[in-house]
CSV table of C-alpha atoms and ligand atoms in Angstrom, one decimal:
chain,number,residue,atom,x,y,z
H,95,UNK,CA,0.0,0.0,0.0
H,96,UNK,CA,1.2,3.6,-0.7
H,97,UNK,CA,2.3,5.2,2.6
H,98,UNK,CA,-0.5,7.5,3.9
H,99,UNK,CA,0.1,11.3,3.8
H,100,UNK,CA,-0.5,13.0,7.1
H,101,UNK,CA,-2.6,16.1,6.4
H,102,UNK,CA,-3.5,18.7,9.1
H,103,UNK,CA,-6.6,21.0,8.8
H,104,UNK,CA,-6.7,23.7,11.5
H,105,UNK,CA,-10.1,25.4,12.3
H,106,UNK,CA,-11.7,22.1,11.3
H,107,UNK,CA,-14.8,22.7,13.4
H,108,UNK,CA,-15.5,25.9,11.4
H,109,UNK,CA,-17.3,26.7,8.2
H,110,UNK,CA,-14.4,26.1,5.8
H,111,UNK,CA,-13.4,23.1,7.8
H,112,UNK,CA,-16.7,21.5,7.2
H,113,UNK,CA,-16.4,21.9,3.4
H,114,UNK,CA,-12.7,21.1,3.0
H,115,UNK,CA,-12.3,17.9,4.9
H,116,UNK,CA,-14.5,15.8,2.5
H,117,UNK,CA,-12.4,16.9,-0.5
H,118,UNK,CA,-9.1,15.9,1.2
H,119,UNK,CA,-10.5,12.7,2.6
H,120,UNK,CA,-12.2,11.5,-0.7
H,121,UNK,CA,-9.1,11.7,-3.0
H,122,UNK,CA,-10.0,15.0,-4.7
H,123,UNK,CA,-6.8,16.7,-3.5
H,124,UNK,CA,-4.2,13.9,-3.4
H,125,UNK,CA,-5.7,11.4,-5.8
H,126,UNK,CA,-7.8,8.3,-5.5
H,127,UNK,CA,-4.8,6.0,-4.9
H,128,UNK,CA,-3.3,8.0,-2.1
H,129,UNK,CA,-4.4,7.1,1.5
H,130,UNK,CA,-4.7,10.1,3.9
H,131,UNK,CA,-4.3,10.4,7.6
H,132,UNK,CA,-6.4,13.3,8.4
H,133,UNK,CA,-5.7,15.3,11.6
H,134,UNK,CA,-8.3,17.9,12.6
H,135,UNK,CA,-7.3,20.7,15.0
H,136,UNK,CA,-9.6,23.2,16.7
H,137,UNK,CA,-9.7,24.9,20.1
H,138,UNK,CA,-10.7,22.8,23.2
H,139,UNK,CA,-14.2,24.6,23.3
H,140,UNK,CA,-15.0,23.0,19.9
H,141,UNK,CA,-14.0,19.5,20.7
H,142,UNK,CA,-17.6,18.2,20.5
H,143,UNK,CA,-18.1,19.8,17.1
H,144,UNK,CA,-14.8,18.3,16.0
H,145,UNK,CA,-15.9,14.9,17.2
H,146,UNK,CA,-19.1,15.2,15.1
H,147,UNK,CA,-17.0,16.0,12.0
H,148,UNK,CA,-14.9,12.9,12.7
H,149,UNK,CA,-18.0,10.7,13.0
H,150,UNK,CA,-19.4,12.1,9.7
H,151,UNK,CA,-16.1,11.4,7.9
H,152,UNK,CA,-16.2,7.8,9.3
H,153,UNK,CA,-19.8,7.5,8.0
H,154,UNK,CA,-18.7,8.6,4.5
H,155,UNK,CA,-16.9,5.2,4.2
H,156,UNK,CA,-14.1,6.6,2.1
H,157,UNK,CA,-11.5,4.2,0.7
H,158,UNK,CA,-8.8,6.9,0.7
H,159,UNK,CA,-9.3,7.9,4.3
H,160,UNK,CA,-6.8,5.8,6.2
H,161,UNK,CA,-7.5,7.5,9.6
H,162,UNK,CA,-9.0,10.6,11.0
H,163,UNK,CA,-8.2,12.1,14.4
H,164,UNK,CA,-9.5,15.1,16.3
H,165,UNK,CA,-7.1,17.0,18.4
H,166,UNK,CA,-7.0,20.2,20.4
H,167,UNK,CA,-3.3,20.7,21.0
H,168,UNK,CA,-0.5,21.9,18.7
H,169,UNK,CA,1.9,19.0,19.4
H,170,UNK,CA,-0.5,16.3,18.4
H,171,UNK,CA,-1.7,18.4,15.4
H,172,UNK,CA,1.7,19.3,13.9
H,173,UNK,CA,3.7,16.1,14.6
H,174,UNK,CA,4.9,14.5,11.4
H,175,UNK,CA,2.5,16.4,9.0
H,176,UNK,CA,3.2,16.4,5.3
H,177,UNK,CA,0.6,19.1,4.4
H,178,UNK,CA,-0.9,21.7,6.7
H,179,UNK,CA,-4.1,23.6,5.7
H,180,UNK,CA,-4.0,26.5,8.3
H,181,UNK,CA,-7.6,27.6,8.2
H,182,UNK,CA,-8.3,28.3,11.9
H,183,UNK,CA,-8.6,32.0,12.6
H,184,UNK,CA,-11.3,34.6,13.1
H,185,UNK,CA,-13.3,35.6,9.9
H,186,UNK,CA,-14.1,39.2,9.2
H,187,UNK,CA,-17.7,40.5,9.6
H,188,UNK,CA,-19.5,43.1,7.5
H,189,UNK,CA,-17.7,46.4,7.3
H,190,UNK,CA,-14.3,45.0,8.2
H,191,UNK,CA,-11.2,44.9,6.0
H,192,UNK,CA,-9.1,41.6,6.3
H,193,UNK,CA,-6.3,43.4,7.8
H,194,UNK,CA,-8.6,44.4,10.8
H,195,UNK,CA,-8.1,40.8,11.8
H,196,UNK,CA,-4.4,41.1,12.1
H,197,UNK,CA,-4.2,41.7,15.9
H,198,UNK,CA,-6.6,38.9,16.7
H,199,UNK,CA,-5.1,36.3,14.3
H,200,UNK,CA,-1.4,36.9,14.0
H,201,UNK,CA,-0.6,35.4,17.3
H,202,UNK,CA,-2.2,32.1,16.2
H,203,UNK,CA,0.3,32.0,13.3
H,204,UNK,CA,3.3,32.8,15.5
H,205,UNK,CA,2.4,29.9,17.7
H,206,UNK,CA,1.7,27.5,14.8
H,207,UNK,CA,5.0,28.6,13.1
H,208,UNK,CA,6.8,27.6,16.3
H,209,UNK,CA,4.9,24.3,16.4
H,210,UNK,CA,5.8,23.5,12.8
H,211,UNK,CA,9.4,24.1,13.7
H,212,UNK,CA,9.2,21.8,16.6
H,213,UNK,CA,7.1,19.0,15.4
H,214,UNK,CA,6.6,19.0,11.7
H,215,UNK,CA,8.7,17.4,8.9
H,216,UNK,CA,11.2,19.8,7.2
H,217,UNK,CA,9.3,18.9,4.0
H,218,UNK,CA,5.9,20.0,5.3
H,219,UNK,CA,4.0,22.2,2.8
H,220,UNK,CA,1.7,24.9,4.3
H,221,UNK,CA,-1.2,26.8,2.9
H,222,UNK,CA,-2.5,29.7,5.1
H,223,UNK,CA,-6.2,30.4,4.5
H,224,UNK,CA,-6.9,32.3,7.7
H,225,UNK,CA,-6.9,36.1,7.2
H,226,UNK,CA,-5.0,38.3,6.7
H,227,UNK,CA,-3.6,35.3,4.9
H,228,UNK,CA,-0.4,36.7,3.3
H,229,UNK,CA,0.8,38.3,6.5
H,230,UNK,CA,-0.1,35.3,8.7
H,231,UNK,CA,1.9,33.1,6.3
H,232,UNK,CA,4.9,35.5,6.6
H,233,UNK,CA,4.7,35.2,10.4
H,234,UNK,CA,4.3,31.4,10.4
H,235,UNK,CA,7.3,31.1,8.1
H,236,UNK,CA,9.4,33.4,10.2
H,237,UNK,CA,8.8,31.4,13.4
H,238,UNK,CA,9.4,28.1,11.6
H,239,UNK,CA,12.7,29.2,10.1
H,240,UNK,CA,15.6,27.0,10.6
H,241,UNK,CA,13.4,23.9,10.4
H,242,UNK,CA,10.8,24.3,7.7
H,243,UNK,CA,12.2,26.4,4.8
H,244,UNK,CA,10.2,29.5,3.8
H,245,UNK,CA,9.6,28.1,0.3
H,246,UNK,CA,7.3,25.6,1.9
H,247,UNK,CA,4.9,28.4,3.1
H,248,UNK,CA,2.2,29.9,1.0
H,249,UNK,CA,-1.0,31.9,1.4
H,250,UNK,CA,-4.2,31.4,-0.5
H,251,UNK,CA,-5.0,33.7,-3.5
H,252,UNK,CA,-6.5,30.9,-5.5
H,253,UNK,CA,-10.0,31.9,-4.5
H,254,UNK,CA,-9.3,35.3,-6.1
H,255,UNK,CA,-7.7,33.5,-9.2
H,256,UNK,CA,-10.8,31.4,-9.5
H,257,UNK,CA,-13.1,34.4,-9.2
H,258,UNK,CA,-11.1,36.1,-12.0
H,259,UNK,CA,-11.5,33.1,-14.2
H,260,UNK,CA,-15.2,32.9,-13.5
H,261,UNK,CA,-15.8,36.6,-14.2
H,262,UNK,CA,-13.9,36.3,-17.5
H,263,UNK,CA,-15.8,33.3,-18.6
H,264,UNK,CA,-19.1,34.9,-17.7
H,265,UNK,CA,-18.1,38.1,-19.7
H,266,UNK,CA,-17.0,36.2,-22.8
H,267,UNK,CA,-19.8,33.6,-22.7
H,268,UNK,CA,-17.3,30.8,-22.3
H,269,UNK,CA,-16.8,28.2,-19.6
H,270,UNK,CA,-14.0,27.9,-17.0
H,271,UNK,CA,-12.1,25.4,-19.0
H,272,UNK,CA,-11.8,27.9,-21.9
H,273,UNK,CA,-10.0,30.6,-19.8
H,274,UNK,CA,-6.5,30.4,-18.5
H,275,UNK,CA,-3.5,32.3,-17.1
H,276,UNK,CA,-5.2,35.1,-15.2
H,277,UNK,CA,-2.9,36.5,-12.4
H,278,UNK,CA,-3.6,37.8,-9.0
H,279,UNK,CA,-0.7,40.0,-7.8
H,280,UNK,CA,-0.1,40.9,-4.2
H,281,UNK,CA,-2.3,40.8,-1.2
H,282,UNK,CA,-5.4,38.8,-0.6
H,283,UNK,CA,-7.2,42.0,0.1
H,284,UNK,CA,-9.1,44.8,-1.8
H,285,UNK,CA,-5.7,46.1,-3.0
H,286,UNK,CA,-4.9,42.9,-5.0
H,287,UNK,CA,-4.4,43.3,-8.7
H,288,UNK,CA,-6.4,40.8,-10.8
H,289,UNK,CA,-4.6,41.0,-14.1
H,290,UNK,CA,-5.7,39.5,-17.4
H,291,UNK,CA,-3.0,40.9,-19.6
H,292,UNK,CA,-1.5,37.4,-20.2
H,293,UNK,CA,-4.8,35.5,-20.0
H,294,UNK,CA,-6.4,33.8,-23.0
H,295,UNK,CA,-9.9,32.8,-23.8
H,296,UNK,CA,-10.8,30.0,-26.2
H,297,UNK,CA,-14.1,30.8,-27.9
H,298,UNK,CA,-15.6,28.4,-30.4
H,299,UNK,CA,-12.1,26.8,-30.9
H,300,UNK,CA,-10.2,29.9,-31.4
H,301,UNK,CA,-7.8,31.0,-28.6
H,302,UNK,CA,-7.2,34.8,-28.3
H,303,UNK,CA,-5.9,37.2,-25.7
H,304,UNK,CA,-8.4,38.1,-23.0
H,305,UNK,CA,-8.2,41.8,-23.9
H,306,UNK,CA,-9.1,40.9,-27.5
H,307,UNK,CA,-11.9,38.5,-26.6
H,308,UNK,CA,-13.5,41.0,-24.2
H,309,UNK,CA,-12.9,44.0,-26.4
H,310,UNK,CA,-13.7,46.3,-23.6
H,311,UNK,CA,-10.5,47.7,-21.9
H,312,UNK,CA,-12.6,50.0,-19.6
H,313,UNK,CA,-14.4,47.0,-18.3
H,314,UNK,CA,-11.2,45.0,-17.7
H,315,UNK,CA,-9.5,47.9,-15.9
H,316,UNK,CA,-12.6,48.9,-13.9
H,317,UNK,CA,-15.5,46.7,-12.9
H,318,UNK,CA,-13.7,43.5,-13.5
H,319,UNK,CA,-10.9,44.4,-11.1
H,320,UNK,CA,-13.4,45.8,-8.5
H,321,UNK,CA,-15.6,42.7,-8.6
H,322,UNK,CA,-12.8,40.4,-7.9
H,323,UNK,CA,-11.2,42.6,-5.2
H,324,UNK,CA,-14.5,43.1,-3.4
H,325,UNK,CA,-16.0,39.7,-3.9
H,326,UNK,CA,-15.3,38.4,-0.4
H,327,UNK,CA,-17.0,41.5,1.1
H,328,UNK,CA,-20.0,41.1,-1.1
H,329,UNK,CA,-20.4,37.4,-0.1
H,330,UNK,CA,-20.3,38.5,3.6
H,331,UNK,CA,-22.9,41.1,2.9
H,332,UNK,CA,-25.2,38.5,1.3
H,333,UNK,CA,-24.6,35.5,3.5
H,334,UNK,CA,-23.7,37.2,6.7
H,335,UNK,CA,-20.9,34.8,6.8
H,336,UNK,CA,-17.6,34.7,4.9
H,337,UNK,CA,-17.1,32.4,1.8
H,338,UNK,CA,-16.6,28.8,2.8
H,339,UNK,CA,-17.6,26.5,0.0
H,340,UNK,CA,-15.6,28.4,-2.6
H,341,UNK,CA,-12.7,29.0,-0.2
H,342,UNK,CA,-12.5,25.2,0.6
H,343,UNK,CA,-12.5,24.4,-3.1
H,344,UNK,CA,-9.8,26.9,-3.8
H,345,UNK,CA,-7.5,25.7,-1.0
H,346,UNK,CA,-7.9,22.1,-2.5
H,347,UNK,CA,-7.1,23.4,-6.0
H,348,UNK,CA,-3.9,25.1,-4.5
H,349,UNK,CA,-2.7,22.0,-2.7
H,350,UNK,CA,-3.6,19.7,-5.6
H,351,UNK,CA,-1.5,21.7,-8.0
H,352,UNK,CA,1.4,21.9,-5.5
H,353,UNK,CA,1.2,18.1,-5.1
H,354,UNK,CA,0.7,17.1,-8.8
H,355,UNK,CA,2.3,20.2,-10.6
H,356,UNK,CA,0.7,22.7,-12.9
H,357,UNK,CA,-0.5,21.9,-16.4
H,358,UNK,CA,1.8,22.6,-19.3
H,359,UNK,CA,1.5,26.1,-20.5
H,360,UNK,CA,-0.5,27.2,-17.6
H,361,UNK,CA,0.2,29.1,-14.4
H,362,UNK,CA,-1.7,29.6,-11.2
H,363,UNK,CA,-1.7,32.3,-8.5
H,364,UNK,CA,-0.1,31.6,-5.2
H,365,UNK,CA,1.1,34.0,-2.5
H,366,UNK,CA,4.7,32.9,-1.7
H,367,UNK,CA,7.7,34.4,-0.1
H,368,UNK,CA,9.2,36.7,-2.7
H,369,UNK,CA,12.6,35.8,-4.1
H,370,UNK,CA,13.0,39.4,-5.3
H,371,UNK,CA,11.2,38.8,-8.6
H,372,UNK,CA,9.7,41.9,-10.1
H,373,UNK,CA,11.3,44.1,-7.4
H,374,UNK,CA,9.1,42.7,-4.6
H,375,UNK,CA,11.1,42.7,-1.4
H,376,UNK,CA,12.6,39.3,-0.5
H,377,UNK,CA,10.4,37.3,1.9
H,378,UNK,CA,7.3,39.4,1.5
H,379,UNK,CA,4.4,36.9,1.0
H,380,UNK,CA,3.1,38.2,-2.3
H,381,UNK,CA,0.8,36.6,-4.8
H,382,UNK,CA,2.6,35.8,-8.1
H,383,UNK,CA,1.9,33.7,-11.1
H,384,UNK,CA,3.7,30.4,-10.5
H,385,UNK,CA,4.3,27.1,-12.2
H,386,UNK,CA,5.0,23.9,-10.2
H,387,UNK,CA,7.2,21.0,-11.3
H,388,UNK,CA,5.4,17.7,-10.6
H,389,UNK,CA,8.8,15.9,-9.9
H,390,UNK,CA,10.2,18.4,-7.4
H,391,UNK,CA,7.1,20.0,-6.1
H,392,UNK,CA,8.9,23.3,-6.1
H,393,UNK,CA,7.1,26.5,-7.3
H,394,UNK,CA,8.8,28.9,-9.7
H,395,UNK,CA,7.6,32.5,-10.2
H,396,UNK,CA,6.9,33.1,-13.9
H,397,UNK,CA,9.5,35.4,-15.2
H,398,UNK,CA,9.7,38.1,-17.9
H,399,UNK,CA,6.2,39.4,-17.8
H,400,UNK,CA,6.0,43.2,-18.7
H,401,UNK,CA,4.0,45.8,-16.9
H,402,UNK,CA,2.5,49.0,-18.3
H,403,UNK,CA,2.1,52.1,-16.0
H,404,UNK,CA,-1.5,51.0,-15.0
H,405,UNK,CA,-0.2,47.6,-13.7
H,406,UNK,CA,2.9,49.2,-12.1
H,407,UNK,CA,0.6,51.5,-10.1
H,408,UNK,CA,-1.6,48.6,-8.9
H,409,UNK,CA,1.4,46.4,-7.9
H,410,UNK,CA,3.0,49.3,-6.0
H,411,UNK,CA,-0.3,49.8,-4.0
H,412,UNK,CA,-0.6,46.2,-3.0
H,413,UNK,CA,3.1,46.0,-2.1
H,414,UNK,CA,2.8,49.0,0.1
H,415,UNK,CA,-0.1,47.5,2.0
H,416,UNK,CA,1.7,44.3,2.5
H,417,UNK,CA,4.8,46.0,3.8
H,418,UNK,CA,2.6,47.9,6.3
H,419,UNK,CA,0.8,44.7,7.4
H,420,UNK,CA,4.2,42.9,7.8
H,421,UNK,CA,5.5,45.7,10.0
H,422,UNK,CA,2.3,45.8,12.1
H,423,UNK,CA,2.4,42.0,12.4
H,424,UNK,CA,6.0,42.0,13.5
H,425,UNK,CA,5.2,44.6,16.2
H,426,UNK,CA,2.1,42.6,17.3
H,427,UNK,CA,4.3,39.5,17.6
H,428,UNK,CA,6.8,41.3,19.8
H,429,UNK,CA,3.9,42.5,21.9
H,430,UNK,CA,2.2,39.1,21.9
H,431,UNK,CA,3.9,37.2,24.8
H,432,UNK,CA,3.4,33.7,23.4
P,34,NAD,P1,-15.1,30.0,11.3
P,34,NAD,O1,-15.2,31.0,12.4
P,34,NAD,O2,-16.2,29.3,10.8
P,34,NAD,O3,-14.0,28.8,11.7
P,34,NAD,C1,-12.8,29.1,12.3
P,34,NAD,C2,-12.4,28.0,13.2
P,34,NAD,O4,-11.1,28.3,13.6
P,34,NAD,C3,-13.3,28.0,14.4
P,34,NAD,O5,-13.8,26.7,14.6
P,34,NAD,C4,-12.3,28.3,15.6
P,34,NAD,O6,-12.6,27.7,16.8
P,34,NAD,C5,-11.0,27.9,14.9
P,34,NAD,N1,-9.9,28.4,15.6
P,34,NAD,C6,-9.6,29.6,16.2
P,34,NAD,N2,-8.4,29.7,16.7
P,34,NAD,C7,-7.8,28.5,16.5
P,34,NAD,C8,-6.5,28.0,16.8
P,34,NAD,N3,-5.6,28.7,17.5
P,34,NAD,N4,-6.2,26.8,16.3
P,34,NAD,C9,-7.1,26.0,15.7
P,34,NAD,N5,-8.3,26.5,15.4
P,34,NAD,C10,-8.7,27.7,15.8
P,34,NAD,O7,-14.3,30.7,10.1
P,34,NAD,P2,-14.2,30.2,8.5
P,34,NAD,O8,-15.3,30.9,7.8
P,34,NAD,O9,-14.0,28.8,8.5
P,34,NAD,O10,-12.9,31.1,8.1
P,34,NAD,C11,-11.6,30.8,8.7
P,34,NAD,C12,-10.6,31.8,8.2
P,34,NAD,O11,-10.4,31.7,6.7
P,34,NAD,C13,-11.0,33.2,8.5
P,34,NAD,O12,-9.9,34.0,8.9
P,34,NAD,C14,-11.4,33.8,7.1
P,34,NAD,O13,-11.4,35.2,7.0
P,34,NAD,C15,-10.5,33.1,6.2
P,34,NAD,N6,-10.8,33.0,4.8
P,34,NAD,C16,-9.7,33.2,3.9
P,34,NAD,C17,-9.9,33.1,2.6
P,34,NAD,C18,-8.9,33.3,1.5
P,34,NAD,O14,-9.2,33.4,0.4
P,34,NAD,N7,-7.6,33.4,1.9
P,34,NAD,C19,-11.3,32.7,2.1
P,34,NAD,C20,-12.3,32.5,3.0
P,34,NAD,C21,-12.0,32.7,4.4
P,35,LMR,C1,-12.9,35.9,0.9
P,35,LMR,O1,-12.2,36.4,0.1
P,35,LMR,O2,-14.1,35.5,0.6
P,35,LMR,C2,-12.4,35.7,2.3
P,35,LMR,O3,-11.1,36.2,2.4
P,35,LMR,C3,-13.3,36.2,3.4
P,35,LMR,C4,-13.2,37.7,3.5
P,35,LMR,O4,-13.1,38.2,4.6
P,35,LMR,O5,-13.4,38.3,2.4
């Protein structure tokens, strides 16, 4: 039998947790031949809910679910994990920006970064979903340094990427499979830059640049960008809860592609510690277009893309916000005596 992968989901008693665990357990993420040892972490007050989720997973009778365990302490959670979905954190409510969560959530990621360093494998791959996701990933990577390399940390902008694909498909009367290579640059926040300059749309068998297929530059530089940037807030306004089904699906897409590699000729958006590409300061967790090699499971930032002044301005704004968040988070971590 193939050795099981040990996969941790934090915040597993929450909304996203409930949507994500089935996809990990049923083979959607790691394949139908890959057994999974699922570890579910939440705070002790949620232990009954967690137990209910474990019972439901057992009742799903899934051939790929080798085992499932509910835990409420970091040592049991992080020991020996291959992949960690760090979801557990407070969500924003109506009227808040994601960075308003920084003070409440950053200490969780400081503590979990230390736990990764102490208990996880050096090869563990981490996706941070909990907001503000980029900055939480930056903090987790900082406190895991020396044990888990920073290239193993990422934050989720795949939901924004999927939102951009969907908006482009809707606008051009095509389906998701016809649209590729949108890019989310920067922060998972309302300053992100959803960029379709390098995207293509296949309509009735003919592939063309997204700008040509849409033939409405004002739309692509205005309402399209605003819709993707503000989608999370609109969902909260409508549901009175933050997105969960689409967030869980995006996290699974992100880890699926990290595990299996990206498709030839296609890239995906992932927030990763910058290697200095495109002048983004080293270490800042910034969303870039990446490709992933299936054999090494290393991501590479797509190089050589050109920016016009419009794009340069958008990228500068999201970079500035991330630098400010990073500095606030570092200060909060110094203040947080954990
Ligand atoms: P939720 O409130 O339903 O669930 C969060 C869970 O995390 C709760 O069960 C809570 O008890 C748990 N938790 C809190 N502290 C914890 C800790 N230290 N260790 C383990 N678990 C802990 O929230 P949700 O809707 O599932 O959202 C979770 C997070 O994901 C929020 O921060 C939300 O803003 C974020 N989010 C990010 C994206 C993205 O695209 N990056 C998308 C959607 C939501
Ligand atoms: C989203 O993009 O839906 C999430 O980050 C939740 C939020 O606060 O917007």
